[in-house]
Short mmCIF file of C-alpha atoms in Angstrom, two decimals:
data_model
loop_
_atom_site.label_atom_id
_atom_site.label_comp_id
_atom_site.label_asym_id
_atom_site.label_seq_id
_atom_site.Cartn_x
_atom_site.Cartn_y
_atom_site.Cartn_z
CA UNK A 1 -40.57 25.41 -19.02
CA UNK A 2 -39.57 22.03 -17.73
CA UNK A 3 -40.97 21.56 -13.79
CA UNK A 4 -39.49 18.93 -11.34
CA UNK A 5 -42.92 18.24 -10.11
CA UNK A 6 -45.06 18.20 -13.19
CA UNK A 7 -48.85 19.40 -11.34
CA UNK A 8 -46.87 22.01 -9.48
CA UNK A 9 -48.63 20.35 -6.22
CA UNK A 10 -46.98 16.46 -6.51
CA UNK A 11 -44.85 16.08 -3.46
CA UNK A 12 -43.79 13.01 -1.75
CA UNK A 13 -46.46 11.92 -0.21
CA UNK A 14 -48.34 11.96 -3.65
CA UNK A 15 -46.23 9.45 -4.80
CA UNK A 16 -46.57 7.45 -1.79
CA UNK A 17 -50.55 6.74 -2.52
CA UNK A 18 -49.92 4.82 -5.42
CA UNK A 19 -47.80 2.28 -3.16
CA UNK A 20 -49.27 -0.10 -1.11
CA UNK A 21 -49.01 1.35 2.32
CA UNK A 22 -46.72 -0.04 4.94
CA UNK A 23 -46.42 0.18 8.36
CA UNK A 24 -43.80 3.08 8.91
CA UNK A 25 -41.40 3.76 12.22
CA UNK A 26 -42.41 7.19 13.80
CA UNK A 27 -39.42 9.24 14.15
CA UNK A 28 -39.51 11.99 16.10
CA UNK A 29 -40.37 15.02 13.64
CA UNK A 30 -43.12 13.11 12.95
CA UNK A 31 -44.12 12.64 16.69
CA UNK A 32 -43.58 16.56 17.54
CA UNK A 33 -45.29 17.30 13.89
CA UNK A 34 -48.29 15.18 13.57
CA UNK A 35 -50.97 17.80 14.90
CA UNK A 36 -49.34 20.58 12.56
CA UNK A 37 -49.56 17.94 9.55
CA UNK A 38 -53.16 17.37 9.81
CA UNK A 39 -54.36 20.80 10.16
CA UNK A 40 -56.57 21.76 7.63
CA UNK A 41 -56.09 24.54 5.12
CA UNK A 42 -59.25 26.55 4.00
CA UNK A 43 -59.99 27.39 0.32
CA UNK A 44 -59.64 31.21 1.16
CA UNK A 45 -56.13 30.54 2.48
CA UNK A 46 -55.35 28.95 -0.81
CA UNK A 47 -56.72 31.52 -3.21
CA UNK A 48 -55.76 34.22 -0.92
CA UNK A 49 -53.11 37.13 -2.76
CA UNK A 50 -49.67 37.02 -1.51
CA UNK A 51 -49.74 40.46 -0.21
CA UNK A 52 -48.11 42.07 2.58
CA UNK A 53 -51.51 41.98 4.88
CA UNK A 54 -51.95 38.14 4.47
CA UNK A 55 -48.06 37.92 5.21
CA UNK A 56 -48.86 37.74 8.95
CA UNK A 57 -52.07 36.37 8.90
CA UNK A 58 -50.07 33.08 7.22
CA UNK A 59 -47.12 33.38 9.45
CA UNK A 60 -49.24 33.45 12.54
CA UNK A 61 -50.84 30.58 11.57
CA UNK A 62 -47.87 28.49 10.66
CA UNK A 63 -45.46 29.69 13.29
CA UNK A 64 -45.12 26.04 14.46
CA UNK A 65 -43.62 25.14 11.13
CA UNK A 66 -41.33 27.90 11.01
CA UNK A 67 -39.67 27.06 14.10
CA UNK A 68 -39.17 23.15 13.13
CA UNK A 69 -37.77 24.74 10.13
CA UNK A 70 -35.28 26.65 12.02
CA UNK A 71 -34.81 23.78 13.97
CA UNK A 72 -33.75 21.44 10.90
CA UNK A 73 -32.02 23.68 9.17
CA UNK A 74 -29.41 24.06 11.92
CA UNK A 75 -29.67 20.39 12.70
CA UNK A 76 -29.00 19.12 9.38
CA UNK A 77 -26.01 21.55 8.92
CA UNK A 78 -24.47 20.12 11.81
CA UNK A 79 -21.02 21.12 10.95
CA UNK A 80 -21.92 24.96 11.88
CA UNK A 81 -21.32 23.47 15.28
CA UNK A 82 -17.94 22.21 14.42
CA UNK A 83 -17.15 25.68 12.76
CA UNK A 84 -18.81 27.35 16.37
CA UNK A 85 -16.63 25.33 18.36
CA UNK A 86 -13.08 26.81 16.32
CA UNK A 87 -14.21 30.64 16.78
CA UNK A 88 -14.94 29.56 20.67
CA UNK A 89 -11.63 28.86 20.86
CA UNK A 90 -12.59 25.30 22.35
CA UNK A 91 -9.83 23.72 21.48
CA UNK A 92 -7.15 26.70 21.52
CA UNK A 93 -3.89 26.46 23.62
CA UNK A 94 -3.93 29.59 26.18
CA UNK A 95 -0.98 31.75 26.89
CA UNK A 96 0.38 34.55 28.46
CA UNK A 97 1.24 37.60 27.12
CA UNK A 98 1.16 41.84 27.21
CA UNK A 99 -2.24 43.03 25.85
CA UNK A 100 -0.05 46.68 24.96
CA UNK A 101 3.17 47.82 23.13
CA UNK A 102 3.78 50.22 26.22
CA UNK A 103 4.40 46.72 27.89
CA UNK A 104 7.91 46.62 27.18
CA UNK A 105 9.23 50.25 27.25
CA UNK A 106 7.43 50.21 31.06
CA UNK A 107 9.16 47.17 32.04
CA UNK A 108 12.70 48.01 30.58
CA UNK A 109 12.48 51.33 32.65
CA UNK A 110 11.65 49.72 35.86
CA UNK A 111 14.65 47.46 35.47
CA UNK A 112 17.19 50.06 34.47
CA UNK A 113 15.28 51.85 37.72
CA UNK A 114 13.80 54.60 36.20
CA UNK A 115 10.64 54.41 38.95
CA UNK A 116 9.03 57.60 39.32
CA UNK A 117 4.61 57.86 40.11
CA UNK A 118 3.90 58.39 36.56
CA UNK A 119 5.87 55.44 35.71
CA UNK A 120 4.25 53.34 37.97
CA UNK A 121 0.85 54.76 37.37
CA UNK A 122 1.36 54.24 33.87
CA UNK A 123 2.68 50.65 35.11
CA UNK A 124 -0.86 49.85 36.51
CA UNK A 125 -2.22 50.69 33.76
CA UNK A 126 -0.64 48.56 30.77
CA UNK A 127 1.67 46.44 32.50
CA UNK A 128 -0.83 43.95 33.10
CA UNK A 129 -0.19 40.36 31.02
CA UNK A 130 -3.53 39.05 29.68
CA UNK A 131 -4.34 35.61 28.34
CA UNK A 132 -5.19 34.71 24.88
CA UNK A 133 -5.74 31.22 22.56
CA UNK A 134 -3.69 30.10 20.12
CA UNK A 135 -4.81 27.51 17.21
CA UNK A 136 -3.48 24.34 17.45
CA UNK A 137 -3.66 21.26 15.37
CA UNK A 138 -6.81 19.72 16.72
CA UNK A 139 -8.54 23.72 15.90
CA UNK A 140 -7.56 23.58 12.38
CA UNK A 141 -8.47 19.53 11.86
CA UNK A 142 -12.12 20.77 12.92
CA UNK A 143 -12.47 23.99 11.65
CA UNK A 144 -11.48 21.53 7.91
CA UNK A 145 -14.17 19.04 8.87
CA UNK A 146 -16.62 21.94 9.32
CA UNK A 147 -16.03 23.59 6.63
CA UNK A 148 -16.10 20.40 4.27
CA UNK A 149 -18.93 18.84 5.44
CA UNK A 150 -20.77 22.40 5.36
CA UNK A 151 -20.55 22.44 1.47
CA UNK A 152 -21.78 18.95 1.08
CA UNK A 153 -24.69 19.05 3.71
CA UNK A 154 -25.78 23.63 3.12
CA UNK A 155 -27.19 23.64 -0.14
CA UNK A 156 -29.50 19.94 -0.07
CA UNK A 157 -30.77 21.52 3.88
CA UNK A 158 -31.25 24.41 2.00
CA UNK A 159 -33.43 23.20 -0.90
CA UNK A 160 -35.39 20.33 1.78
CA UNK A 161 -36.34 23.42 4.02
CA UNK A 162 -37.40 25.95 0.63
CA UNK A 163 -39.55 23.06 -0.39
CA UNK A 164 -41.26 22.53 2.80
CA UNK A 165 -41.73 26.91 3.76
CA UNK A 166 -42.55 26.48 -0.20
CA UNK A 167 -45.80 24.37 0.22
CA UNK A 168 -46.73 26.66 3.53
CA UNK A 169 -46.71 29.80 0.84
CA UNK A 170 -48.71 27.96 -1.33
CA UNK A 171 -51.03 26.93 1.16
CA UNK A 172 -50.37 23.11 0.52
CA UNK A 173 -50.81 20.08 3.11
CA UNK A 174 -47.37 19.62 4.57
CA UNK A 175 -46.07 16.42 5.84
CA UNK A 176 -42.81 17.77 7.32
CA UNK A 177 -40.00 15.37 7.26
CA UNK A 178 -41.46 13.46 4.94
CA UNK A 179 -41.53 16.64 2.15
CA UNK A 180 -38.05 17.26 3.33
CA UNK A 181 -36.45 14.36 2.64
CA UNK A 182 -38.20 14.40 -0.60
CA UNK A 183 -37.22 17.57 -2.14
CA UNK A 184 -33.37 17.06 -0.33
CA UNK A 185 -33.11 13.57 -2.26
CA UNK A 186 -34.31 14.44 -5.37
CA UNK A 187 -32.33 17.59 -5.85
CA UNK A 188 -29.14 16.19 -4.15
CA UNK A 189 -26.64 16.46 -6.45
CA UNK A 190 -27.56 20.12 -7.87
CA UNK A 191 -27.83 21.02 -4.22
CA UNK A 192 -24.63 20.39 -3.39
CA UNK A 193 -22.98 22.11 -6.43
CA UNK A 194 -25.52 25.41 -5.81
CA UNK A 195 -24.62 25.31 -2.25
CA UNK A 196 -20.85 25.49 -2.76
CA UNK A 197 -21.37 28.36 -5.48
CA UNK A 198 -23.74 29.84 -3.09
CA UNK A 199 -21.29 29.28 0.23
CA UNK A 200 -18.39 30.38 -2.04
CA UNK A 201 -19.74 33.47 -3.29
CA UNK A 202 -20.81 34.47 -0.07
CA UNK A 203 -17.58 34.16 1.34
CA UNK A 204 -15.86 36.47 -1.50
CA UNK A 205 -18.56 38.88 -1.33
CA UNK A 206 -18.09 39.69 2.28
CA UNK A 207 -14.18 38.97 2.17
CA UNK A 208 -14.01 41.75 -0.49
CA UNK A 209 -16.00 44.15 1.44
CA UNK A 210 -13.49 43.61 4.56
CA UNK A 211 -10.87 44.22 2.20
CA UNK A 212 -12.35 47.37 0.56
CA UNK A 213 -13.22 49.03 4.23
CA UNK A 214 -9.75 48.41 5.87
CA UNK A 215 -8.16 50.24 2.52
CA UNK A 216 -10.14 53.37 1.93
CA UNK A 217 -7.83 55.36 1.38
CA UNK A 218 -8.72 57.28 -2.13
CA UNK A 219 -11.71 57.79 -4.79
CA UNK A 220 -10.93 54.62 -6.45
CA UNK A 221 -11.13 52.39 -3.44
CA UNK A 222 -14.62 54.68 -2.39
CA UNK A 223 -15.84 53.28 -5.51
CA UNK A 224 -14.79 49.72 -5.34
CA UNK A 225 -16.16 50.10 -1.70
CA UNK A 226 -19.14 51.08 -2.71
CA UNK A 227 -19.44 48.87 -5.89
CA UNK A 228 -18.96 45.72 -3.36
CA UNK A 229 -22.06 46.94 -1.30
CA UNK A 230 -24.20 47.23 -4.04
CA UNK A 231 -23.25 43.47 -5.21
CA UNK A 232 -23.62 42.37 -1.98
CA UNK A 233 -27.30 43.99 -1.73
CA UNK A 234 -27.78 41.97 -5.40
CA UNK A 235 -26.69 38.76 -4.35
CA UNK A 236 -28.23 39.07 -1.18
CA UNK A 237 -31.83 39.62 -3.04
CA UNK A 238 -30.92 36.71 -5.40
CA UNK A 239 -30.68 34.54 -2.81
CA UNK A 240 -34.42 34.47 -2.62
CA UNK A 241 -34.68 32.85 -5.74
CA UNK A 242 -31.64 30.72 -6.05
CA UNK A 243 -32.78 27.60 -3.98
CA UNK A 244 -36.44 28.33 -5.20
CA UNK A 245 -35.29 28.12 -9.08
CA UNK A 246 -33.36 24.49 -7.90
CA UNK A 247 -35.84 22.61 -6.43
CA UNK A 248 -39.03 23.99 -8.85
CA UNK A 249 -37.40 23.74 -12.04
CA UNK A 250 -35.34 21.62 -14.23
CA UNK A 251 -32.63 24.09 -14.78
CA UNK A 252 -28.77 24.19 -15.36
CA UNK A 253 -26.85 25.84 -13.08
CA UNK A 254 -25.72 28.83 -14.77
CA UNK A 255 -29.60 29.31 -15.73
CA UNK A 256 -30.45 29.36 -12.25
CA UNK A 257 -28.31 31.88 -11.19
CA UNK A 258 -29.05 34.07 -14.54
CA UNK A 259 -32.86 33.78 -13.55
CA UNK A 260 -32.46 34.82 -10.39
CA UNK A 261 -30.67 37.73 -11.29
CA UNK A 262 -32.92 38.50 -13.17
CA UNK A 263 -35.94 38.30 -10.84
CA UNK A 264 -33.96 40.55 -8.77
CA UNK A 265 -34.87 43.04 -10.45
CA UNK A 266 -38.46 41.79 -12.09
CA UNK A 267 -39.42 41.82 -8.34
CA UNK A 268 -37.99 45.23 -7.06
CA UNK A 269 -41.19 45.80 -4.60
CA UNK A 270 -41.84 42.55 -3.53
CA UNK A 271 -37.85 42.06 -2.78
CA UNK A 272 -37.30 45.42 -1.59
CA UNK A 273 -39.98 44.92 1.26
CA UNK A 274 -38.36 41.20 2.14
CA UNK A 275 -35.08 42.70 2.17
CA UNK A 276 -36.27 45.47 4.81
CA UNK A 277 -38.26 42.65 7.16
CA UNK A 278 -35.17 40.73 6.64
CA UNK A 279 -32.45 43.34 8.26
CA UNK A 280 -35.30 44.36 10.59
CA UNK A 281 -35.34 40.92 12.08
CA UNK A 282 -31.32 40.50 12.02
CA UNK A 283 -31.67 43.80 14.21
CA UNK A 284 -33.81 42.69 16.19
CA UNK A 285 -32.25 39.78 17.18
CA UNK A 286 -29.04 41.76 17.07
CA UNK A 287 -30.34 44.07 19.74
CA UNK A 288 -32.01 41.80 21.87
CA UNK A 289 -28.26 39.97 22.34
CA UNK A 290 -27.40 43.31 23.36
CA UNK A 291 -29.92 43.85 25.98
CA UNK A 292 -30.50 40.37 27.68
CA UNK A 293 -27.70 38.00 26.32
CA UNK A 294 -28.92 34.48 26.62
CA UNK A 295 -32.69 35.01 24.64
CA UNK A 296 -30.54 36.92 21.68
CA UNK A 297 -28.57 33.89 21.52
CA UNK A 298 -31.46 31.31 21.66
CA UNK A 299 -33.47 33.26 18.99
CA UNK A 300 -31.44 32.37 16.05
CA UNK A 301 -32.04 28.43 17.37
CA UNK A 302 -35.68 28.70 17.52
CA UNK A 303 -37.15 31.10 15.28
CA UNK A 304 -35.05 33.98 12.92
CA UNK A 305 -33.38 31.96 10.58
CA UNK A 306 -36.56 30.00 9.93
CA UNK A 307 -38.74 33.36 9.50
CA UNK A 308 -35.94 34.88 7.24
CA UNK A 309 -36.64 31.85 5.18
CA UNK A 310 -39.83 32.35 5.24
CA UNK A 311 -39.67 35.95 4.51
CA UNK A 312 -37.82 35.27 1.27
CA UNK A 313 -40.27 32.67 0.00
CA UNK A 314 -43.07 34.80 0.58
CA UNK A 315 -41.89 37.34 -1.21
CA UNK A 316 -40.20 35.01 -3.87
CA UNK A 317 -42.16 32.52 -4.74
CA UNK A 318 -45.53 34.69 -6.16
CA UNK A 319 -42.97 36.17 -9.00
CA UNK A 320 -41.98 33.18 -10.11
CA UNK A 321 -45.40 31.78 -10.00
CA UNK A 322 -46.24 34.62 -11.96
CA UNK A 323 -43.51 34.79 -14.81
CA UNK A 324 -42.40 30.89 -15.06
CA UNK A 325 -45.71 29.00 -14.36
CA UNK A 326 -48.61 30.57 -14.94
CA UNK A 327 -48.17 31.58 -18.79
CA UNK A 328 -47.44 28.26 -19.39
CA UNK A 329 -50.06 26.37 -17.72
CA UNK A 330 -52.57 28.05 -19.33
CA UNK A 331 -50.97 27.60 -22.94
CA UNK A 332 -51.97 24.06 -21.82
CA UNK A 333 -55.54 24.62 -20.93
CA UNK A 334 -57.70 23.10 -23.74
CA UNK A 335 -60.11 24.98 -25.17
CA UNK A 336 -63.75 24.89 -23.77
CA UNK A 337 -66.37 24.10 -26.83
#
């Protein structure tokens, strides 16, 4: 099996020791980041299993780098802003018009006179106008910018971010946006491609599912219905593995999504239990929006789509360790005499 990074530990600034060293310009990951770079990482931690106990021993101990994660993740996709900005209806036209169809028979029978107190209690009641936002030009030009800059900028975040929660599972020194930049330029081009497969697929998957609901109507479409949720559940387990496959091995892109497919099923238990912590955290989240608006809205910006990363790798990344590396490296062990 072919790895990117031959020692399975190289990472950018591995490289950078056999260069003569230069004075650098501290940017500002690096000046938030420098304490959480330099924290040492015990021998335990390293050879520690990947079970569910140690799970939140090693989260609690690198929440820090989850949340700059987060934090880059949605910085570096930028254009989910731009995509934000069309479903706020920022730069809609308003207008005027009669929320219900009861609008017009009401009003037609107050002008022909027919006023009676039902009438105008029924008046009161849906003869109210109510504004709403129409697209116009400038909504569509950014909602195409978004969108188009999203597939060329998702899938590179994507594989910068796995790389860096990567090393944190592994229980490897991180030097944050230097590692990200790192694993984002050197799998550039086959980040892009699996992020449009990955952005496209996700689209269909949950278009089809909107189509299947709003049409049950018989057996057949109970089936296809049901068939849709049961690829979305799939895909949605494969996505553990997709960006991990990209950045780890030297794979073509048809192999990587085969192989994850595959450990989508090799690692039932260890996905099955991600997949739970997963929806429990989207719930979460989901009900804390409920409850007190403004912290449900800050929490996807600061920590739960950085721990749902994390939750994946976790889970992930000690299967593939398991199946793709570890047979291999010690078919290259030499023989003690």
């Amino acid at each position: 099996m072919k790895k990117k990074y031959p020692n399975m530990s190289a990472s950018s600034h591995d490289e950078d020791t056999a260069l003569p060293q230069k004075k650098k310009r501290r940017n500002l990951f690096d000046l938030l980041y420098n304490m959480g770079n330099t924290k040492e990482i015990t021998e335990d931690d390293r050879k520690a299993p990947r079970n569910f106990a140690f799970f939140f021993k090693l989260t609690g101990r690198n929440l820090g780098r989850i949340f700059y994660a987060n934090l880059l993740f949605l910085l570096a996709n930028f254009p989910i802003i731009l995509i934000a900005l069309f479903f706020a209806k920022t730069f809609h036209s308003p207008g005027v018009t009669p929320p219900s169809p009861l609008f017009l028979p009401l009003a037609g029978a107050r002008e022909f006179g027919a006023v009676s107190p039902d009438m105008m209690t029924l008046w009161g009641v849906f003869g109210n106008s109510a504004t709403i936002y129409f697209p116009t030009v400038a909504s569509w030009i950014v909602l195409g910018v978004g969108i188009l800059l999203l597939l060329f900028t998702f899938g590179p975040v994507s594989i910068g971010v796995s790389y860096v929660l990567r090393n944190v599972v592994r229980g490897e020194p991180i030097f944050f946006w230097k590692d990200f930049w790192y694993a984002l330029k050197k799998n550039l081009r086959q980040g892009i491609l699996v992020g449009i497969i990955d952005l496209f697929l996700s689209f269909m998957l949950v278009y089809d599912l909107l189509f299947c609901f709003r049409n049950l109507s018989d057996f057949f479409s109970g089936m296809m219905f049901w068939a849709t949720v049961f690829m979305i559940l799939i895909y949605f387990v494969m996505r553990f593995y997709i960006y991990l496959l990209t950045l780890t091995f030297d794979l073509k892109i048809w192999q990587i999504f085969k192989n994850a497919l595959i450990f989508a099923f090799l690692g039932f238990k260890r996905n099955i239990l991600a997949f739970i912590g997963t929806i429990l955290l989207i719930v979460l989240n989901f009900a804390v929006l409920v409850v007190y608006m403004p912290i449900g809205i800050v929490l996807p910006l600061v920590i739960t789509v950085g721990l749902c990363m994390f939750i994946s790798i976790y889970a992930a990344w000690p299967k593939i360790k398991e199946i793709m590396i570890d047979p291999y490296e010690s078919e290259e062990e030499p023989d003690e005499l």
